[in-house]
Amino acid sequence: MAVTLDAQLLEVLACPAADHAPLRPGTPDDPDADALTCTSCGRVYEVRDGIPVLLLDEADLPDTDAGGGDQRAKDEPDGA
């Protein structure tokens, strides 16, 4: 089922990562998925019961780094 969020809300929502880019409905593989995808970093945030779960710890990271690097480490403050 596709995400059915209010258009005005979707305009305001942004990725909580450092770049704060806009989100688009669906995933790269499934445009009708109950999820939102960051237009910059590619993180996928699940939408549960119509509520976007915009938590970095629960986001799915894109598989762009073949070296197995940890993208999450870039978003954590120094010393974390």
Short mmCIF file of N, CA, C and O in Angstrom, two decimals:
data_model
loop_
_atom_site.label_atom_id
_atom_site.label_comp_id
_atom_site.label_asym_id
_atom_site.label_seq_id
_atom_site.Cartn_x
_atom_site.Cartn_y
_atom_site.Cartn_z
N MET A 1 0.84 -1.17 0.00
CA MET A 1 0.00 0.00 0.00
C MET A 1 0.89 1.24 0.00
O MET A 1 1.88 1.30 0.72
N ALA A 2 0.57 2.22 -0.78
CA ALA A 2 1.35 3.45 -0.87
C ALA A 2 1.11 4.33 0.35
O ALA A 2 0.06 4.28 0.98
N VAL A 3 2.09 5.14 0.66
CA VAL A 3 1.99 6.09 1.76
C VAL A 3 0.93 7.12 1.42
O VAL A 3 0.91 7.67 0.32
N THR A 4 0.03 7.38 2.37
CA THR A 4 -1.03 8.36 2.15
C THR A 4 -0.91 9.47 3.19
O THR A 4 -1.75 9.60 4.07
N LEU A 5 0.12 10.28 3.07
CA LEU A 5 0.31 11.41 3.96
C LEU A 5 -0.22 12.67 3.28
O LEU A 5 -0.20 12.78 2.05
N ASP A 6 -0.66 13.60 4.09
CA ASP A 6 -1.10 14.88 3.59
C ASP A 6 0.03 15.54 2.79
O ASP A 6 1.19 15.52 3.22
N ALA A 7 -0.28 16.12 1.65
CA ALA A 7 0.74 16.72 0.79
C ALA A 7 1.51 17.83 1.51
O ALA A 7 2.72 17.96 1.34
N GLN A 8 0.82 18.61 2.34
CA GLN A 8 1.50 19.68 3.08
C GLN A 8 2.47 19.11 4.10
O GLN A 8 3.56 19.65 4.29
N LEU A 9 2.10 18.02 4.75
CA LEU A 9 2.98 17.38 5.71
C LEU A 9 4.21 16.83 5.00
O LEU A 9 5.34 17.01 5.46
N LEU A 10 4.01 16.20 3.87
CA LEU A 10 5.12 15.64 3.11
C LEU A 10 6.11 16.72 2.67
O LEU A 10 7.32 16.50 2.63
N GLU A 11 5.61 17.92 2.38
CA GLU A 11 6.48 19.04 2.01
C GLU A 11 7.36 19.49 3.17
O GLU A 11 8.47 19.95 2.97
N VAL A 12 6.87 19.34 4.40
CA VAL A 12 7.57 19.82 5.58
C VAL A 12 8.55 18.77 6.12
O VAL A 12 9.60 19.12 6.66
N LEU A 13 8.23 17.49 5.96
CA LEU A 13 9.08 16.44 6.51
C LEU A 13 10.44 16.42 5.83
O LEU A 13 10.55 16.64 4.62
N ALA A 14 11.47 16.15 6.63
CA ALA A 14 12.83 16.06 6.09
C ALA A 14 13.58 14.97 6.82
O ALA A 14 13.24 14.61 7.95
N CYS A 15 14.60 14.46 6.18
CA CYS A 15 15.45 13.44 6.78
C CYS A 15 16.12 14.01 8.02
O CYS A 15 16.62 15.14 8.00
N PRO A 16 16.15 13.28 9.13
CA PRO A 16 16.78 13.79 10.34
C PRO A 16 18.31 13.73 10.32
O PRO A 16 18.95 14.19 11.25
N ALA A 17 18.90 13.19 9.26
CA ALA A 17 20.36 13.16 9.14
C ALA A 17 20.87 14.58 8.93
O ALA A 17 20.10 15.51 8.70
N ALA A 18 22.16 14.74 8.97
CA ALA A 18 22.78 16.06 8.92
C ALA A 18 22.39 16.89 7.69
O ALA A 18 22.36 18.11 7.76
N ASP A 19 22.09 16.25 6.56
CA ASP A 19 21.77 17.02 5.35
C ASP A 19 20.34 17.56 5.32
O ASP A 19 20.05 18.46 4.57
N HIS A 20 19.43 16.99 6.10
CA HIS A 20 18.03 17.44 6.20
C HIS A 20 17.35 17.57 4.85
O HIS A 20 16.67 18.54 4.57
N ALA A 21 17.53 16.61 4.00
CA ALA A 21 16.94 16.64 2.66
C ALA A 21 15.47 16.23 2.70
O ALA A 21 15.02 15.55 3.63
N PRO A 22 14.71 16.62 1.68
CA PRO A 22 13.29 16.21 1.61
C PRO A 22 13.14 14.70 1.47
O PRO A 22 14.07 14.00 1.04
N LEU A 23 11.96 14.22 1.80
CA LEU A 23 11.63 12.81 1.70
C LEU A 23 10.62 12.60 0.58
O LEU A 23 9.79 13.47 0.32
N ARG A 24 10.70 11.43 -0.07
CA ARG A 24 9.71 11.10 -1.09
C ARG A 24 9.05 9.78 -0.71
O ARG A 24 9.67 8.93 -0.07
N PRO A 25 7.80 9.59 -1.09
CA PRO A 25 7.10 8.35 -0.76
C PRO A 25 7.71 7.14 -1.44
O PRO A 25 8.26 7.24 -2.54
N GLY A 26 7.62 5.99 -0.78
CA GLY A 26 8.08 4.73 -1.34
C GLY A 26 9.56 4.51 -1.14
O GLY A 26 10.24 5.26 -0.45
N THR A 27 10.05 3.43 -1.75
CA THR A 27 11.47 3.10 -1.71
C THR A 27 11.98 3.03 -3.15
O THR A 27 11.18 3.00 -4.08
N PRO A 28 13.30 2.99 -3.33
CA PRO A 28 13.81 2.88 -4.70
C PRO A 28 13.32 1.62 -5.42
O PRO A 28 13.08 1.65 -6.62
N ASP A 29 13.15 0.53 -4.68
CA ASP A 29 12.70 -0.73 -5.28
C ASP A 29 11.19 -0.83 -5.42
O ASP A 29 10.69 -1.56 -6.26
N ASP A 30 10.45 -0.13 -4.54
CA ASP A 30 9.00 -0.24 -4.52
C ASP A 30 8.38 1.13 -4.23
O ASP A 30 8.28 1.55 -3.09
N PRO A 31 7.96 1.85 -5.28
CA PRO A 31 7.39 3.18 -5.08
C PRO A 31 6.08 3.17 -4.30
O PRO A 31 5.64 4.22 -3.82
N ASP A 32 5.46 2.01 -4.13
CA ASP A 32 4.21 1.91 -3.39
C ASP A 32 4.41 1.41 -1.96
O ASP A 32 3.43 1.16 -1.24
N ALA A 33 5.65 1.28 -1.50
CA ALA A 33 5.92 0.78 -0.15
C ALA A 33 5.49 1.80 0.90
O ALA A 33 5.45 3.01 0.64
N ASP A 34 5.15 1.31 2.09
CA ASP A 34 4.81 2.17 3.22
C ASP A 34 6.10 2.67 3.84
O ASP A 34 6.52 2.23 4.91
N ALA A 35 6.74 3.60 3.14
CA ALA A 35 8.02 4.12 3.58
C ALA A 35 8.27 5.47 2.93
O ALA A 35 7.60 5.84 1.98
N LEU A 36 9.23 6.19 3.49
CA LEU A 36 9.69 7.45 2.93
C LEU A 36 11.19 7.33 2.70
O LEU A 36 11.90 6.79 3.54
N THR A 37 11.67 7.83 1.58
CA THR A 37 13.09 7.74 1.24
C THR A 37 13.69 9.13 1.15
O THR A 37 13.10 10.03 0.53
N CYS A 38 14.86 9.30 1.75
CA CYS A 38 15.57 10.57 1.69
C CYS A 38 16.08 10.79 0.27
O CYS A 38 16.67 9.89 -0.33
N THR A 39 15.89 12.00 -0.25
CA THR A 39 16.32 12.31 -1.60
C THR A 39 17.82 12.56 -1.69
O THR A 39 18.36 12.66 -2.78
N SER A 40 18.50 12.64 -0.54
CA SER A 40 19.94 12.88 -0.55
C SER A 40 20.74 11.64 -0.15
O SER A 40 21.51 11.12 -0.92
N CYS A 41 20.51 11.16 1.08
CA CYS A 41 21.33 10.04 1.58
C CYS A 41 20.74 8.67 1.24
O CYS A 41 21.42 7.66 1.34
N GLY A 42 19.47 8.62 0.85
CA GLY A 42 18.85 7.37 0.45
C GLY A 42 18.31 6.52 1.59
O GLY A 42 17.83 5.41 1.36
N ARG A 43 18.39 7.02 2.84
CA ARG A 43 17.83 6.25 3.95
C ARG A 43 16.33 6.05 3.73
O ARG A 43 15.65 6.92 3.21
N VAL A 44 15.85 4.88 4.15
CA VAL A 44 14.43 4.55 4.01
C VAL A 44 13.83 4.48 5.41
O VAL A 44 14.31 3.74 6.27
N TYR A 45 12.78 5.28 5.62
CA TYR A 45 12.08 5.34 6.90
C TYR A 45 10.72 4.68 6.77
O TYR A 45 9.94 5.03 5.89
N GLU A 46 10.43 3.74 7.65
CA GLU A 46 9.16 3.03 7.64
C GLU A 46 8.03 3.96 8.06
O GLU A 46 8.22 4.86 8.87
N VAL A 47 6.85 3.73 7.51
CA VAL A 47 5.64 4.42 7.94
C VAL A 47 4.76 3.37 8.59
O VAL A 47 4.33 2.41 7.94
N ARG A 48 4.53 3.52 9.91
CA ARG A 48 3.72 2.55 10.66
C ARG A 48 2.39 3.18 11.04
O ARG A 48 2.36 4.22 11.69
N ASP A 49 1.32 2.55 10.66
CA ASP A 49 -0.02 3.04 10.97
C ASP A 49 -0.19 4.50 10.56
O ASP A 49 -0.79 5.30 11.28
N GLY A 50 0.39 4.88 9.42
CA GLY A 50 0.26 6.23 8.90
C GLY A 50 1.20 7.24 9.54
O GLY A 50 1.11 8.42 9.24
N ILE A 51 2.12 6.78 10.41
CA ILE A 51 3.04 7.68 11.10
C ILE A 51 4.46 7.38 10.66
O ILE A 51 4.95 6.26 10.85
N PRO A 52 5.15 8.35 10.07
CA PRO A 52 6.55 8.13 9.66
C PRO A 52 7.45 7.97 10.89
O PRO A 52 7.36 8.75 11.83
N VAL A 53 8.27 6.96 10.88
CA VAL A 53 9.22 6.71 11.97
C VAL A 53 10.56 7.30 11.52
O VAL A 53 11.35 6.64 10.87
N LEU A 54 10.80 8.56 11.88
CA LEU A 54 11.98 9.27 11.42
C LEU A 54 13.10 9.20 12.45
O LEU A 54 13.59 10.20 12.96
N LEU A 55 13.51 7.98 12.75
CA LEU A 55 14.61 7.72 13.68
C LEU A 55 15.79 7.15 12.90
O LEU A 55 15.65 6.15 12.20
N LEU A 56 16.94 7.78 13.02
CA LEU A 56 18.12 7.31 12.30
C LEU A 56 18.46 5.87 12.64
O LEU A 56 18.88 5.11 11.77
N ASP A 57 18.27 5.49 13.90
CA ASP A 57 18.60 4.13 14.33
C ASP A 57 17.71 3.07 13.68
O ASP A 57 18.09 1.91 13.60
N GLU A 58 16.53 3.46 13.25
CA GLU A 58 15.60 2.49 12.65
C GLU A 58 15.53 2.59 11.13
O GLU A 58 14.85 1.80 10.49
N ALA A 59 16.24 3.55 10.55
CA ALA A 59 16.22 3.72 9.09
C ALA A 59 17.06 2.64 8.43
O ALA A 59 18.05 2.17 8.97
N ASP A 60 16.64 2.25 7.24
CA ASP A 60 17.43 1.32 6.42
C ASP A 60 18.38 2.14 5.57
O ASP A 60 17.96 3.07 4.87
N LEU A 61 19.65 1.79 5.62
CA LEU A 61 20.66 2.49 4.85
C LEU A 61 20.74 1.93 3.44
O LEU A 61 20.56 0.73 3.24
N PRO A 62 21.04 2.78 2.47
CA PRO A 62 21.21 2.27 1.10
C PRO A 62 22.48 1.44 1.00
O PRO A 62 23.42 1.65 1.76
N ASP A 63 22.51 0.49 0.08
CA ASP A 63 23.67 -0.38 -0.12
C ASP A 63 24.59 0.22 -1.17
O ASP A 63 24.84 -0.38 -2.20
N THR A 64 25.15 1.41 -0.90
CA THR A 64 26.01 2.06 -1.87
C THR A 64 27.48 1.83 -1.59
O THR A 64 28.31 2.00 -2.45
N ASP A 65 27.83 1.42 -0.37
CA ASP A 65 29.23 1.25 0.00
C ASP A 65 29.59 -0.22 -0.07
O ASP A 65 29.29 -0.98 0.83
N ALA A 66 30.26 -0.63 -1.11
CA ALA A 66 30.63 -2.04 -1.27
C ALA A 66 31.73 -2.44 -0.30
O ALA A 66 31.95 -3.61 -0.06
N GLY A 67 32.44 -1.46 0.30
CA GLY A 67 33.51 -1.76 1.23
C GLY A 67 33.02 -2.10 2.62
O GLY A 67 33.80 -2.45 3.49
N GLY A 68 31.72 -1.99 2.85
CA GLY A 68 31.16 -2.37 4.15
C GLY A 68 31.33 -1.31 5.22
O GLY A 68 31.26 -1.58 6.39
N GLY A 69 31.56 -0.06 4.82
CA GLY A 69 31.70 1.02 5.78
C GLY A 69 30.40 1.26 6.52
O GLY A 69 29.32 0.90 6.06
N ASP A 70 30.49 1.91 7.67
CA ASP A 70 29.31 2.16 8.49
C ASP A 70 28.88 3.61 8.33
O ASP A 70 29.51 4.51 8.86
N GLN A 71 27.80 3.86 7.58
CA GLN A 71 27.29 5.20 7.35
C GLN A 71 26.83 5.85 8.65
O GLN A 71 26.92 7.04 8.81
N ARG A 72 26.35 5.07 9.60
CA ARG A 72 25.82 5.63 10.83
C ARG A 72 26.88 6.39 11.60
O ARG A 72 26.60 7.35 12.28
N ALA A 73 28.13 5.95 11.52
CA ALA A 73 29.19 6.61 12.27
C ALA A 73 29.35 8.07 11.83
O ALA A 73 29.71 8.91 12.64
N LYS A 74 29.02 8.41 10.58
CA LYS A 74 29.13 9.78 10.11
C LYS A 74 28.10 10.68 10.77
O LYS A 74 28.29 11.87 10.87
N ASP A 75 26.96 10.13 11.20
CA ASP A 75 25.90 10.94 11.74
C ASP A 75 25.95 11.09 13.25
O ASP A 75 25.22 11.87 13.81
N GLU A 76 26.81 10.32 13.89
CA GLU A 76 26.91 10.42 15.34
C GLU A 76 27.89 11.51 15.70
O GLU A 76 28.91 11.71 15.04
N PRO A 77 27.62 12.23 16.82
CA PRO A 77 28.55 13.28 17.23
C PRO A 77 29.89 12.67 17.63
O PRO A 77 29.97 11.51 18.02
N ASP A 78 30.96 13.46 17.53
CA ASP A 78 32.28 12.97 17.93
C ASP A 78 32.25 12.51 19.39
O ASP A 78 31.64 13.14 20.23
N GLY A 79 32.94 11.43 19.64
CA GLY A 79 33.00 10.89 21.00
C GLY A 79 31.84 10.00 21.35
O GLY A 79 31.70 9.56 22.47
N ALA A 80 30.94 9.74 20.42
CA ALA A 80 29.77 8.90 20.73
C ALA A 80 30.12 7.44 20.61
O ALA A 80 30.94 6.99 19.93
#
